[in-house]
């Protein structure tokens, strides 16, 4: 039996703060967009399970080629007068490249970055219209992609380019 030393565990993570998830930027190509929510930040593999004869205590797992894409979901409120012509030009079936999600602090410090090389916009939807509720109209865009990568940041990459603390 392994004894867990709570004090050692606490000391190991002392002074470390959890990352907030509410301050982020999304870029598609060279354009920066403001979304209110980004969901389905997933990177996963598919695998094949093989039961080996004579070895019945556990199955063997082997990675295999992906058969279905991952889906990145982006949501934003719809403005009364939409002046965002670039966003309005992003339509279903359109191929997009270099999508990045940057988690930032104090508008200049880069905390974490996610990247996908290419994808296809598969769906754009609007929230339901309901006269009985006082809700905002939300537009959702889904991008199918073959893999999201978490970018490992060094200390020198912790400040956004062109900005100083």
Short mmCIF file of N, CA and C in Angstrom, two decimals, residues 2 12 21-23 25 30 35 39 41 52 54 72 78 97-98 102-103 105 111 117 153 161 165:
data_model
loop_
_atom_site.label_atom_id
_atom_site.label_comp_id
_atom_site.label_asym_id
_atom_site.label_seq_id
_atom_site.Cartn_x
_atom_site.Cartn_y
_atom_site.Cartn_z
N UNK A 2 0.58 2.21 -0.88
CA UNK A 2 1.35 3.44 -0.98
C UNK A 2 0.74 4.47 -0.06
N UNK A 12 4.84 20.58 -3.14
CA UNK A 12 5.20 20.46 -4.55
C UNK A 12 4.49 21.49 -5.40
N UNK A 21 -9.90 30.37 -17.47
CA UNK A 21 -10.29 29.97 -18.83
C UNK A 21 -11.15 31.01 -19.52
N UNK A 22 -11.16 32.24 -19.03
CA UNK A 22 -12.07 33.24 -19.57
C UNK A 22 -11.41 34.31 -20.43
N UNK A 23 -10.11 34.34 -20.53
CA UNK A 23 -9.43 35.38 -21.29
C UNK A 23 -8.60 34.72 -22.39
N UNK A 25 -7.78 34.46 -26.98
CA UNK A 25 -7.87 34.95 -28.36
C UNK A 25 -7.95 33.76 -29.29
N UNK A 30 -4.54 34.75 -40.48
CA UNK A 30 -3.94 35.96 -39.90
C UNK A 30 -4.95 36.84 -39.20
N UNK A 35 -14.42 35.34 -29.63
CA UNK A 35 -15.49 34.39 -29.37
C UNK A 35 -15.78 34.42 -27.87
N UNK A 39 -15.14 25.43 -27.18
CA UNK A 39 -15.30 24.15 -26.51
C UNK A 39 -14.82 23.01 -27.41
N UNK A 41 -11.96 21.27 -26.90
CA UNK A 41 -10.50 21.28 -27.09
C UNK A 41 -10.01 19.87 -26.81
N UNK A 52 -4.89 -11.28 -26.84
CA UNK A 52 -3.83 -12.23 -27.16
C UNK A 52 -4.14 -13.57 -26.50
N UNK A 54 -3.66 -16.82 -24.54
CA UNK A 54 -2.73 -17.18 -23.49
C UNK A 54 -2.39 -16.03 -22.57
N UNK A 72 -13.93 21.24 -33.29
CA UNK A 72 -13.72 22.42 -32.45
C UNK A 72 -14.98 23.28 -32.55
N UNK A 78 -24.14 37.59 -31.56
CA UNK A 78 -24.37 38.28 -32.83
C UNK A 78 -24.64 39.75 -32.53
N UNK A 97 -7.02 27.41 -42.36
CA UNK A 97 -5.67 27.00 -41.98
C UNK A 97 -5.20 27.82 -40.79
N UNK A 98 -4.29 27.23 -40.03
CA UNK A 98 -3.62 27.89 -38.91
C UNK A 98 -4.61 28.50 -37.91
N UNK A 102 -5.25 31.11 -27.95
CA UNK A 102 -4.24 31.60 -27.03
C UNK A 102 -4.90 31.97 -25.71
N UNK A 103 -4.50 31.34 -24.64
CA UNK A 103 -4.98 31.66 -23.30
C UNK A 103 -4.06 32.73 -22.74
N UNK A 105 -3.21 36.33 -20.05
CA UNK A 105 -3.43 36.96 -18.74
C UNK A 105 -2.99 38.41 -18.87
N UNK A 111 -0.30 32.29 -21.56
CA UNK A 111 -0.26 31.21 -20.58
C UNK A 111 -0.24 29.83 -21.23
N UNK A 117 -3.52 22.78 -37.60
CA UNK A 117 -2.94 23.16 -38.89
C UNK A 117 -3.99 23.48 -39.92
N UNK A 153 5.28 26.07 -24.36
CA UNK A 153 5.81 27.42 -24.34
C UNK A 153 7.05 27.50 -23.46
N UNK A 161 3.82 38.92 -28.78
CA UNK A 161 4.69 39.77 -29.60
C UNK A 161 4.12 41.19 -29.73
N UNK A 165 5.22 44.07 -20.82
CA UNK A 165 4.54 44.07 -19.51
C UNK A 165 4.63 45.41 -18.80
#
